[in-house]
Coordinates of C-alpha atoms in Angstrom, one line a residue:
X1 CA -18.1 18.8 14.5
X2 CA -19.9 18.3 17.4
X3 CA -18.5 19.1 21.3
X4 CA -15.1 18.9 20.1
X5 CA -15.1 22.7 18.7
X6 CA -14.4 23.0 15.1
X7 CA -10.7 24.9 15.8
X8 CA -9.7 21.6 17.9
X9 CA -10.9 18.9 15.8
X10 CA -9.4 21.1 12.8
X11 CA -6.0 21.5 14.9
X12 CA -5.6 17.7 14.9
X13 CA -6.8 17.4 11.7
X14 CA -3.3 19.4 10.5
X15 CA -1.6 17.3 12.2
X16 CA -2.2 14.1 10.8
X17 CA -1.9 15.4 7.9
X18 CA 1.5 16.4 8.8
X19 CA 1.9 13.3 10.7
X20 CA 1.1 11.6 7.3
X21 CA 3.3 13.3 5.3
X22 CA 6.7 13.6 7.3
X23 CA 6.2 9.7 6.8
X24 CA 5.5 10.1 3.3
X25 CA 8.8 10.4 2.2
X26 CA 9.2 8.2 -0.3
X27 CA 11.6 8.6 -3.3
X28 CA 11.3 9.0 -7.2
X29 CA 12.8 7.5 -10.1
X30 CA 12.2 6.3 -13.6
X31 CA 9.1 5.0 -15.2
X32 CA 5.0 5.7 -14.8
X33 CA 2.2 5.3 -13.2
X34 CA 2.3 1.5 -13.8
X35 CA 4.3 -1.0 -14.1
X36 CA 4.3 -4.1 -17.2
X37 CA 1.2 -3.2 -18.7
X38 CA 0.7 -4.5 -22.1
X39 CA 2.8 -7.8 -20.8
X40 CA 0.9 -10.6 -21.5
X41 CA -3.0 -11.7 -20.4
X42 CA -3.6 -10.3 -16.9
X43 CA -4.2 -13.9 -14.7
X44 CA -5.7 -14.3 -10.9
X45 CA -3.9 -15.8 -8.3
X46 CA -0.5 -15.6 -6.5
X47 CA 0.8 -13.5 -3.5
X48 CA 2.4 -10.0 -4.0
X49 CA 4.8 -9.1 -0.9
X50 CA 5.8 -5.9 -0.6
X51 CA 8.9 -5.0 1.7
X52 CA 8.5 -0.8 3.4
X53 CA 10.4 1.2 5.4
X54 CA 8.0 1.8 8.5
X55 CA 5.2 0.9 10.6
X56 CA 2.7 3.2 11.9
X57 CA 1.4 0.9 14.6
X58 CA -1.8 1.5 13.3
X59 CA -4.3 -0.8 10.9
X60 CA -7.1 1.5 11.0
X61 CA -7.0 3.6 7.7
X62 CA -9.5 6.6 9.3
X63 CA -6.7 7.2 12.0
X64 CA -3.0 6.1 9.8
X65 CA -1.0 9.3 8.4
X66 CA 2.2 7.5 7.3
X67 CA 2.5 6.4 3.1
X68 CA 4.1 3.4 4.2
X69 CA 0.9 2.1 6.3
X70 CA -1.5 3.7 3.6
X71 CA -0.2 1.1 0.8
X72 CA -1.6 -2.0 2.6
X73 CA -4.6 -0.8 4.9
X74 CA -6.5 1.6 2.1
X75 CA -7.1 -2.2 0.4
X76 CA -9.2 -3.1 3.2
X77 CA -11.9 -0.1 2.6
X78 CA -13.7 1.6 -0.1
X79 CA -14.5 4.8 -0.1
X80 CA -17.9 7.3 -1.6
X81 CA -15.5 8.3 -4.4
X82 CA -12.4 7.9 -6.2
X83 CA -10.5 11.0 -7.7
X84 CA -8.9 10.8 -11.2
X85 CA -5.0 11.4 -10.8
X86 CA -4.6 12.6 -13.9
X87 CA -7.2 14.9 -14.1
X88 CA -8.3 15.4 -10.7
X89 CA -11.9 14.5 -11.3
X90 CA -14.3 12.8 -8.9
X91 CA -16.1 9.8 -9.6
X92 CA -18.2 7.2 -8.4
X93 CA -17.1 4.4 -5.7
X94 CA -19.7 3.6 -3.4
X95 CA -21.7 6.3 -4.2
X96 CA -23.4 6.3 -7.3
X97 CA -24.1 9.7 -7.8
X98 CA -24.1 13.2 -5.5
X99 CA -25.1 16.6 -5.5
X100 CA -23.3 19.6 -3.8
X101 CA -25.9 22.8 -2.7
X102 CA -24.5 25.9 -4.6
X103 CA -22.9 27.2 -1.3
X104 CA -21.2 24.1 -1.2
X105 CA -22.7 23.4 2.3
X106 CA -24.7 20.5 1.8
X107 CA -23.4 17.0 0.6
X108 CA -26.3 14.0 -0.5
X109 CA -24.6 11.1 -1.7
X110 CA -26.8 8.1 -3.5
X111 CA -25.0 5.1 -2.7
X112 CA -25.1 1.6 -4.5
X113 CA -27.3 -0.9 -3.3
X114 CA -24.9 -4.5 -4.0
X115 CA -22.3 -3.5 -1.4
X116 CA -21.2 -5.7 1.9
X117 CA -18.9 -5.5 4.6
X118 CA -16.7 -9.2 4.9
X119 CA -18.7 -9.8 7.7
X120 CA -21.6 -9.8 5.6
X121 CA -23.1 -6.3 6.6
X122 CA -25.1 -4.3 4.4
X123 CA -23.8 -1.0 2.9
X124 CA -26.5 1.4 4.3
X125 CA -26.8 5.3 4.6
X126 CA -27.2 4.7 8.5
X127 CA -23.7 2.6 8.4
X128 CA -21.9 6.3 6.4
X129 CA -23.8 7.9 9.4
X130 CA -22.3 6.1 11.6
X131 CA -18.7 6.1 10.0
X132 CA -19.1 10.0 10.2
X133 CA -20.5 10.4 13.3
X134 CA -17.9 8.6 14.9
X135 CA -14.8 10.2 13.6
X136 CA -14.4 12.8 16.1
X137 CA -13.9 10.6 18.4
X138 CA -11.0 8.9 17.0
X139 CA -8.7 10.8 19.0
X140 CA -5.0 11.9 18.2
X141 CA -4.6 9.5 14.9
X142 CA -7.8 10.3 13.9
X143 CA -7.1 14.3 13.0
X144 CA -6.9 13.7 8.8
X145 CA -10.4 12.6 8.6
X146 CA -11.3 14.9 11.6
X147 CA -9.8 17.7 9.2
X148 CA -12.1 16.7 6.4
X149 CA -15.5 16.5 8.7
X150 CA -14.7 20.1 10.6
X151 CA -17.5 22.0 11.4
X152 CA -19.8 19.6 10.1
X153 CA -23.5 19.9 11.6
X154 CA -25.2 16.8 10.9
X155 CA -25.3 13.7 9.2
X156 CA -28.6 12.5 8.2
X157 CA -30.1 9.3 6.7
X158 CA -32.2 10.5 3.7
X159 CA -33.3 7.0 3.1
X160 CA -31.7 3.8 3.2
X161 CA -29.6 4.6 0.5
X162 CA -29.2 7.9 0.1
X163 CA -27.0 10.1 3.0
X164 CA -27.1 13.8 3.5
X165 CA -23.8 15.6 5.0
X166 CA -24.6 19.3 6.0
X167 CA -22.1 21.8 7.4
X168 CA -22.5 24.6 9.1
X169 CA -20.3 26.8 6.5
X170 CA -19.4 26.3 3.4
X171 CA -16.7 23.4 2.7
X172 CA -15.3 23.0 -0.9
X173 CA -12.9 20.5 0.2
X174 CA -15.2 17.8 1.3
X175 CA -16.7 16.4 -1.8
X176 CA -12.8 15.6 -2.2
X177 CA -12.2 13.9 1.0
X178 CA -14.9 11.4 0.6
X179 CA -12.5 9.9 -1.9
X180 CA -9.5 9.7 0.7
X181 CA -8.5 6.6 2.9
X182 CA -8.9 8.8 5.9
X183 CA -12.5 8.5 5.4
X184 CA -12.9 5.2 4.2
X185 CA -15.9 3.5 5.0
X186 CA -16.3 0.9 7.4
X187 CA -18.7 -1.3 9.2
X188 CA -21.0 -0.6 11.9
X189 CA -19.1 -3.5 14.1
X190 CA -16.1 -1.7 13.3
X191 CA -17.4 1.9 14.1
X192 CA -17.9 0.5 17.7
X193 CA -14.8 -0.4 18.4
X194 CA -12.4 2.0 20.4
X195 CA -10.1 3.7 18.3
X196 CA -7.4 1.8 20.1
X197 CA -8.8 -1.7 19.3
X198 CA -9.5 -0.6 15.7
X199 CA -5.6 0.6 15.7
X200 CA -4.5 -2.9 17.0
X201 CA -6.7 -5.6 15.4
X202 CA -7.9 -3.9 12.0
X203 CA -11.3 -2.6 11.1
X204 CA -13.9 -4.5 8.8
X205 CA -14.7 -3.1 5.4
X206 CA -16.0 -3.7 2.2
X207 CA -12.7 -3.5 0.3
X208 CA -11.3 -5.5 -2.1
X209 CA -8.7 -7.5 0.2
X210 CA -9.4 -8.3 4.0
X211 CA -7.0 -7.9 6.9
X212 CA -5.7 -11.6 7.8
X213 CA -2.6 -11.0 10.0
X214 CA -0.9 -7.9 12.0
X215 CA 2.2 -8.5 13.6
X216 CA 3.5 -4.8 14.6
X217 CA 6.9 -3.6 13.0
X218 CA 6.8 -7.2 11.1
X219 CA 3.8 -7.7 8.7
X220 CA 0.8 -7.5 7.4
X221 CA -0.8 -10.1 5.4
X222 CA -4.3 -9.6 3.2
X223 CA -6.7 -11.8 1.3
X224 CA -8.4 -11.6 -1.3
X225 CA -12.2 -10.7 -0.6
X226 CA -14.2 -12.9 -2.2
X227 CA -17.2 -11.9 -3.7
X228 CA -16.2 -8.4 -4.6
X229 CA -18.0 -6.6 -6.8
X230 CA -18.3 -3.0 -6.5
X231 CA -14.8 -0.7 -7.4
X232 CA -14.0 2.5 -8.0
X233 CA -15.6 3.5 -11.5
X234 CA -11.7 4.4 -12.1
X235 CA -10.7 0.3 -12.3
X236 CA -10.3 -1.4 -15.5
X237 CA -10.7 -5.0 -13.6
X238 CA -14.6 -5.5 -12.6
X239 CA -14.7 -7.9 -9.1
X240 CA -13.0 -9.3 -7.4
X241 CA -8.9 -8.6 -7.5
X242 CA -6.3 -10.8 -9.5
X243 CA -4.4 -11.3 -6.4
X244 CA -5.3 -14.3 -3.8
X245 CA -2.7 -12.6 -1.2
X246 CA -0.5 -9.3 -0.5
X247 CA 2.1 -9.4 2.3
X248 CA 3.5 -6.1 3.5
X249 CA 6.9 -6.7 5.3
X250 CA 8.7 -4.3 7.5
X251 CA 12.1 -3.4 6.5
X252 CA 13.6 -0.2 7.9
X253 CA 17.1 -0.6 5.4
X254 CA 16.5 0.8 2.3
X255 CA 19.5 -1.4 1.2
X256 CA 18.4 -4.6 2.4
X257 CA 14.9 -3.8 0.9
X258 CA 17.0 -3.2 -2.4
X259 CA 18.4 -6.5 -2.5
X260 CA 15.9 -8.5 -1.1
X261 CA 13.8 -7.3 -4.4
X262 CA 17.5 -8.5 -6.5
X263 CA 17.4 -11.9 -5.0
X264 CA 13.3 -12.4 -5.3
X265 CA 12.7 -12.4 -2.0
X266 CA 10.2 -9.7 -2.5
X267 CA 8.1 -8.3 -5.7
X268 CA 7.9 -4.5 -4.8
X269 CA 9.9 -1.8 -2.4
X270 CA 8.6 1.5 -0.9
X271 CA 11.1 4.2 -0.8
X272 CA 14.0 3.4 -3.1
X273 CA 16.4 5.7 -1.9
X274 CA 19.2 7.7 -4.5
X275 CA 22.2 5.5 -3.2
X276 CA 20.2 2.4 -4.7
X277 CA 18.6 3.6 -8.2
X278 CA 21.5 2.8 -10.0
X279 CA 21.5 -1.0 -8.8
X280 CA 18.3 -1.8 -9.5
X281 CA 17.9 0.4 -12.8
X282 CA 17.5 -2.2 -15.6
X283 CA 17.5 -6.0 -15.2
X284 CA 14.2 -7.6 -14.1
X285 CA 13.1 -4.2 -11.8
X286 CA 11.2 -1.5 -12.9
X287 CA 11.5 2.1 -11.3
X288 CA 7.8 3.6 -10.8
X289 CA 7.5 7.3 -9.6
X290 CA 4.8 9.3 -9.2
X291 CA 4.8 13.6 -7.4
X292 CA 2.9 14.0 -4.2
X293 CA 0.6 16.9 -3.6
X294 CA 0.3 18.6 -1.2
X295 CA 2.8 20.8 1.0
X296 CA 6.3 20.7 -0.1
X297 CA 8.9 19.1 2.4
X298 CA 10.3 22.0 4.1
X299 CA 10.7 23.8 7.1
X300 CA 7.9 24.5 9.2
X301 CA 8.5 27.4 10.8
X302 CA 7.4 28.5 14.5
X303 CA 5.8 31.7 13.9
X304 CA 5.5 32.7 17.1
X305 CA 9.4 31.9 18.7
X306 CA 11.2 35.3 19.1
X307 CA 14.0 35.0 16.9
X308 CA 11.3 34.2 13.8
X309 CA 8.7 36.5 14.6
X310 CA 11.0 38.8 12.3
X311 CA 10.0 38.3 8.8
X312 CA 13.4 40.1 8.0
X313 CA 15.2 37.0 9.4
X314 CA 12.2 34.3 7.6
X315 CA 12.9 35.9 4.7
X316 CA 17.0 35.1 5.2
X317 CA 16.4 31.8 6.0
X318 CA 14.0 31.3 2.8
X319 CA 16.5 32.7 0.9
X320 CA 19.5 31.4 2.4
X321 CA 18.8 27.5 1.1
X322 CA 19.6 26.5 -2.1
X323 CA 16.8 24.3 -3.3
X324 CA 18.3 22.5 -6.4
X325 CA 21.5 21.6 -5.0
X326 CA 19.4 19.8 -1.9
X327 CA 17.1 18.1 -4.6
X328 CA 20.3 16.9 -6.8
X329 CA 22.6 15.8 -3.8
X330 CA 20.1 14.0 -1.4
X331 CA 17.1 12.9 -3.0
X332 CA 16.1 10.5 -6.5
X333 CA 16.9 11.2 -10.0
X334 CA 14.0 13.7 -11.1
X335 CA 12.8 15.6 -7.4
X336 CA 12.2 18.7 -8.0
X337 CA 13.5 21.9 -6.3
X338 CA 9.9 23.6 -4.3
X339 CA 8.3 26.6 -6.8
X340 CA 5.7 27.2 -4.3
X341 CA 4.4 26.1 -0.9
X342 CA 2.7 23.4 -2.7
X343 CA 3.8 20.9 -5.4
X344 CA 3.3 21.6 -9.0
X345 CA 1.0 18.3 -9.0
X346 CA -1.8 20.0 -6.9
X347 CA -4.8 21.5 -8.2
X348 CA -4.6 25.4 -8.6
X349 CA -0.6 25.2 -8.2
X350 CA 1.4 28.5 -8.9
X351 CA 4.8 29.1 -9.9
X352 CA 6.4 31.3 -7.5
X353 CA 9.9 29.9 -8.0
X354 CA 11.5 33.7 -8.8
X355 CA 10.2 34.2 -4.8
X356 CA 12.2 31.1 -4.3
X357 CA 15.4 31.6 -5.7
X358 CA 18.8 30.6 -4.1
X359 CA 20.7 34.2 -2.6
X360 CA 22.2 34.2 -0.3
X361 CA 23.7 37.8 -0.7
X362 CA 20.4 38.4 -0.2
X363 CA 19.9 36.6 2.5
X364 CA 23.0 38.3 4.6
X365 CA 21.3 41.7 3.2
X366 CA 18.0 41.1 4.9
X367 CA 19.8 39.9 8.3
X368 CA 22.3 42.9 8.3
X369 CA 18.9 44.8 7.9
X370 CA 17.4 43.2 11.1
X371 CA 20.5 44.3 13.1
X372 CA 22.4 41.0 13.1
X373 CA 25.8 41.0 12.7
X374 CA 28.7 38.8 12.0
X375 CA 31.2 37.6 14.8
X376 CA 34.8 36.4 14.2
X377 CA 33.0 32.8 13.7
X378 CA 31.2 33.7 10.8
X379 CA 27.6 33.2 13.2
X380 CA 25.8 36.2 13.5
X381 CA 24.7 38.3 16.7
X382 CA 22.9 40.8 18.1
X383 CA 22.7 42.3 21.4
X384 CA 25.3 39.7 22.8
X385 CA 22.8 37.0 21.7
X386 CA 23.6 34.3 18.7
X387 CA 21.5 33.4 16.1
X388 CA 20.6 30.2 16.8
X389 CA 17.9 28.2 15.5
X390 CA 17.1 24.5 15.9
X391 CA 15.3 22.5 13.5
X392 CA 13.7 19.3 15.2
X393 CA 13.6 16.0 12.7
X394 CA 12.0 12.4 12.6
X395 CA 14.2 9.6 11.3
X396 CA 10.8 8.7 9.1
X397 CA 13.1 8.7 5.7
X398 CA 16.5 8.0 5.0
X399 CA 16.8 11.3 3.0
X400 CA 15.7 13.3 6.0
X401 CA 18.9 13.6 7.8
X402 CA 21.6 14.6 5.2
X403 CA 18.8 16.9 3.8
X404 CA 19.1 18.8 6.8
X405 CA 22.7 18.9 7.0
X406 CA 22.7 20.8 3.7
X407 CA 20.5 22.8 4.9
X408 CA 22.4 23.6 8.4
X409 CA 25.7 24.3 5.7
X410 CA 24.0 26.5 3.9
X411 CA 22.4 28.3 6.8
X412 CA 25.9 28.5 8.1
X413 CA 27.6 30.8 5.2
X414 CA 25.2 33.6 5.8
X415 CA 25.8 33.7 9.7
X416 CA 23.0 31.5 11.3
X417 CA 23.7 28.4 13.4
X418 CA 21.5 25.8 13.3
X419 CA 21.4 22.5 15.8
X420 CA 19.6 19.5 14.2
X421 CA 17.0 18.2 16.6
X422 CA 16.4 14.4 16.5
X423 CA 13.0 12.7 18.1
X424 CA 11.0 9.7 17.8
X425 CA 8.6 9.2 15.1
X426 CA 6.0 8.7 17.9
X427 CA 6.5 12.4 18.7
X428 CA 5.9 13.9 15.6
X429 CA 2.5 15.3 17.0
X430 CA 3.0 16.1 20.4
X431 CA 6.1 18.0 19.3
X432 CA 4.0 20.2 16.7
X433 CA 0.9 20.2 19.2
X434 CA 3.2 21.7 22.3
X435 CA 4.7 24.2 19.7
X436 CA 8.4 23.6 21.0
X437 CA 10.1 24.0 18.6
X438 CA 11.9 26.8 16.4
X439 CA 11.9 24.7 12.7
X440 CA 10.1 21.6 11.9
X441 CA 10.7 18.9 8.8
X442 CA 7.7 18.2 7.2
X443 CA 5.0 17.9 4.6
X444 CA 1.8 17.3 4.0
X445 CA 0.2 15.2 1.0
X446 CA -3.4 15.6 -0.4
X447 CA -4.6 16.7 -3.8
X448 CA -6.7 19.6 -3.0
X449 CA -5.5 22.9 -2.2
X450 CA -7.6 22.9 1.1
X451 CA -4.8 21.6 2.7
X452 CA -3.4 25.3 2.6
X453 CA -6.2 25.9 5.4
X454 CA -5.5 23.2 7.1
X455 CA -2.2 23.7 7.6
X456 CA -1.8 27.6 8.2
X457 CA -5.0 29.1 9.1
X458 CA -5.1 30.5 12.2
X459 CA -8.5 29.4 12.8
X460 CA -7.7 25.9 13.0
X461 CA -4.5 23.9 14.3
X462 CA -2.3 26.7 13.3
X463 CA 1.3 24.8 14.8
X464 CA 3.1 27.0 13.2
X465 CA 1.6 30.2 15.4
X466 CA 1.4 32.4 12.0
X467 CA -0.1 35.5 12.8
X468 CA -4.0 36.2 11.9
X469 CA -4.0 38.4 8.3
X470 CA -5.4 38.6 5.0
X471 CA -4.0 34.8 4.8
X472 CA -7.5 33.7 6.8
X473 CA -9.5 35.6 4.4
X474 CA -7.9 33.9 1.3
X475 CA -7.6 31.0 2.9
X476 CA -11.6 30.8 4.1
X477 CA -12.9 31.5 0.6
X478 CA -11.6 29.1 -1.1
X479 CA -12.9 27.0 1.0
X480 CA -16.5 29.0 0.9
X481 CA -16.8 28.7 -3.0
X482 CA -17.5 26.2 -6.1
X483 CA -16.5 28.7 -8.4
X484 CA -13.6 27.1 -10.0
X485 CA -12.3 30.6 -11.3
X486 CA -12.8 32.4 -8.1
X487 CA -11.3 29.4 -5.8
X488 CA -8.0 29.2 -8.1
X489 CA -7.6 33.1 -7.3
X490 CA -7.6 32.8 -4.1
X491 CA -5.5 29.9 -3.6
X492 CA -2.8 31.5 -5.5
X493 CA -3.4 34.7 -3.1
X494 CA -2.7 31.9 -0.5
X495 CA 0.5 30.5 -1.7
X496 CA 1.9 33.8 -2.5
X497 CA 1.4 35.1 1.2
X498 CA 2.9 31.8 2.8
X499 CA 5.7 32.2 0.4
X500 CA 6.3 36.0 0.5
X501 CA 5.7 36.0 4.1
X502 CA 8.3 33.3 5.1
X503 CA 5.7 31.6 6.8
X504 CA 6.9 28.2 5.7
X505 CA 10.6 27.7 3.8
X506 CA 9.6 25.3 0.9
X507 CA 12.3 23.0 0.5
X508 CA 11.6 20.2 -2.1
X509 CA 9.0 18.3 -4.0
X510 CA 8.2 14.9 -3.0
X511 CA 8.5 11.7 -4.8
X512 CA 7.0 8.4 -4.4
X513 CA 9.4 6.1 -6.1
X514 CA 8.6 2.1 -6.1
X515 CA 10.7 -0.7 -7.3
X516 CA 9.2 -3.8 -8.7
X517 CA 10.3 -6.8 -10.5
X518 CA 9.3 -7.3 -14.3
X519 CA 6.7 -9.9 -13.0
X520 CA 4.6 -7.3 -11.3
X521 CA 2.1 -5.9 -13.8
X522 CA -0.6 -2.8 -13.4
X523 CA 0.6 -1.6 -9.9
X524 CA -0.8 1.8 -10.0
X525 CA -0.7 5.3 -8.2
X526 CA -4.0 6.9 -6.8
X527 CA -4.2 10.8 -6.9
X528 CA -2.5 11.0 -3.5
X529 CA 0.6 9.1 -4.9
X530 CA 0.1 5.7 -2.8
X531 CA -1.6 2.4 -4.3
X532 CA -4.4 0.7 -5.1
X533 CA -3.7 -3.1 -5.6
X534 CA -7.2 -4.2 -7.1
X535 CA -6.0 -4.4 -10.9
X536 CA -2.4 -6.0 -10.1
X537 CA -1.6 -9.2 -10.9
X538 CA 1.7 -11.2 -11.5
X539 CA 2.6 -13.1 -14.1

């Protein structure tokens, strides 16, 4: 991934995805993948203005993590492909067609030849090129799609429509990627740009809606792109979008999101939190929910700090927290308890939820084991030395905090003391890139196992300091092989060695849950669990 190095562009690329996904935290709820269909003649026109929780300070969608951000900026850009999110397939986008060499090394995609940029550009292989070349330069935000180019050795212009990606291993994951915001495509103009005035004033693609207005923490407001004429195979609406305009406004409350959606003030909410489902449950608002993939919300754990280099006292903790009771309490009617490291909605899933069990008789077992011992406070010692861990947080979701404080309770009853940690969204990477830290929220969202890698291999990022072992070797082929069979056995080697190994402490499965009124018609979930807006309308 040129001079970069592969393990340092990787290393950033597990943290955006982190990044992404601690912001991800969304909710869940009633309802499917859409809302109002079969209500009437879908019609053009009108203005859809969506109220979320957050704002990444960020309009470029190669370098934004946060779900929040990703519902209004992945309008702007197309991407090679789309995936199928109920069957995981990829199909055509802006690329017509593909092939993948048989050891998955080398990528040629044929794209269309009808595409523009909304400054009138051409789609061209030299403009993917350039998209590409550029993304290891995007710095800090920039690690997802930095992730999904690692150890890539050249980009080539086959013709003017045809592009050839070659890596210099094999790379499963990548055919994948191309169908992600993170590497949405974008123009040459744009490409130039530093990755801090792309962050600031927007990028130019070839998207179905163009960027208008960015007022940071306050709104963003898109137009319809005239002239559009080349979606995702996946779209039932050919063109351009039913829409004229979408406004996304910024509003941290999840209550005053709730009843600004009451009183009409806005069409559709981002995380509906548990205290407001039953308010807006019937009426003119529909729930919609949709599973993430990815990496469970859970507790990263530092590997390498002293107190958790003892798999004895990983294996308490694991133990110690009682999933369902977390998932029923805290978060929206219908989140699951974690059954693995990964959700059940990701390719090549497996059911480990036996390894995940609530005991904590088990859990006081395994720390008796390791030597420590219960004082006349109930916290546990050994050597004149408390167990004490800390688990640092991100106020990114309302459900973040009194998750943890279950958590810290139920840590508490088998002897180990926890202090919840609170920092700035803003710090989310620096804190996992510095590695100070003992426990760390988080998740990760992305429908391919890959993300496995990404997040614990020690060959790449590897925040959480987890020790080099068979993990790598599982964790390397799957990456290494288009054998379906093969790659699904090694990916559940994976998840069974994070999980048996305590590497990570699953917690819960997240849910995207929006709210929208009965007007809203066809808003529907992509294969990551955010949105694509081309086939709403209102009416």
């Amino acid at each position: 991934m040129i001079a970069l190095s592969d393990v340092r562009t990787s290393r950033w690329a597990a943290l955006t995805a982190l990044v992404t996904t601690s912001v991800l935290l969304t909710a869940c709820g009633s309802g499917g993948g859409d809302s109002g269909s079969g209500a009437g003649q879908p019609k053009s026109g009108g203005t859809l203005t969506f109220a979320v929780g957050s704002d990444a300070g960020c309009v470029d969608p190669q370098q934004v993590g946060s779900n929040e951000s990703i519902y209004s900026v992945r309008q702007v850009v197309d991407s090679l492909t789309d995936q199928d999110p109920k069957t995981g397939k990829i199909v055509p986008w802006l690329a017509k067609s593909w092939d993948v060499s048989s050891d998955a090394t080398t990528f040629t995609f044929h794209l269309r030849s009808d595409v523009t940029f909304s400054d009138g550009s051409k789609l061209t292989a030299q403009v993917v090129k350039d998209n590409f070349d550029a993304v290891p330069k995007l710095g800090a935000l920039g690690t997802l799609a930095q992730g999904y180019l690692s150890g890539v050795k050249s980009t080539a212009v086959v013709d003017p429509l045809t592009v050839k990606v070659t890596f210099k291993q094999p790379n499963a994951q990548f055919l994948q990627a191309t169908s992600t915001h993170s590497l949405g495509i974008e123009s040459s103009a744009s490409v130039k740009k530093t990755p801090q005035q792309k962050c600031s004033e927007g990028v130019i693609g070839s998207g179905p809606f163009v960027l208008k207005q960015y007022v940071q923490n306050q709104s963003i407001t898109l137009a319809k792109r005239i002239g559009y004429d080349w979606g995702s195979s996946l779209w039932s609406k050919k063109g351009e979008a039913y829409l004229d305009k979408l406004v996304f406004k910024v509003v941290p409350e999840a209550g005053v999101r709730a009843g600004s959606l009451q009183s009409g003030q806005v069409d559709a909410i981002s995380s509906v939190g548990k205290a407001n489902e039953a308010a807006l449950k019937g009426g003119q608002v529909t729930l919609l929910r949709r599973a993430n993939p990815g990496v469970v919300f859970g507790l990263g754990i530092n590997n390498s700090r002293p107190l958790l280099k003892d798999v004895k006292v990983r294996q308490a903790v694991l133990a110690a927290v009682d999933r369902k009771q977390i998932a029923d309490t805290v978060f929206p009617t219908g989140t699951q308890p974690a059954t693995s490291i990964l959700a059940h909605t990701t390719p090549d899933y497996t059911d480990l939820s036996s390894d995940l069990a609530f005991d904590a008789a088990k859990a006081k077992a395994l720390l008796d084991a390791a030597g420590w011992k219960a004082g006349s406070d109930g916290i546990r010692a050994r050597d004149g030395k408390k167990l004490n861990l800390t688990i640092s947080w991100f106020p990114n979701a309302a459900t973040n905090q009194p998750a943890l404080e279950l958590v810290q309770q139920q840590l508490k009853t088998v002897g180990i003391d926890v202090a919840l940690k609170q920092g700035q969204v803003s710090q989310f990477a620096t804190t996992l890139q510095g590695g100070d830290f003992d426990l760390v929220w988080s998740n990760v969202t992305r429908s391919d196992p890959d993300i496995l890698r990404s997040s614990f291999s020690t060959q790449l990022a590897n925040f959480y300091r987890v020790p080099a072992s068979s993990l790598d070797t599982a964790l390397s082929g799957q990456a290494a092989t288009t054998d379906t069979a093969k790659r699904r056995q090694l990916v559940d080697e994976a998840q069974k060695l994070i999980v048996q190994n305590a590497y990570n402490v699953p917690v819960v499965e997240l849910q995207t849950q929006l709210a929208v009124t009965k007007k809203v018609h066809d808003l529907a979930f992509d294969s990551g669990s955010r949105i694509q807006l081309h086939d709403t309308w209102i009416g």
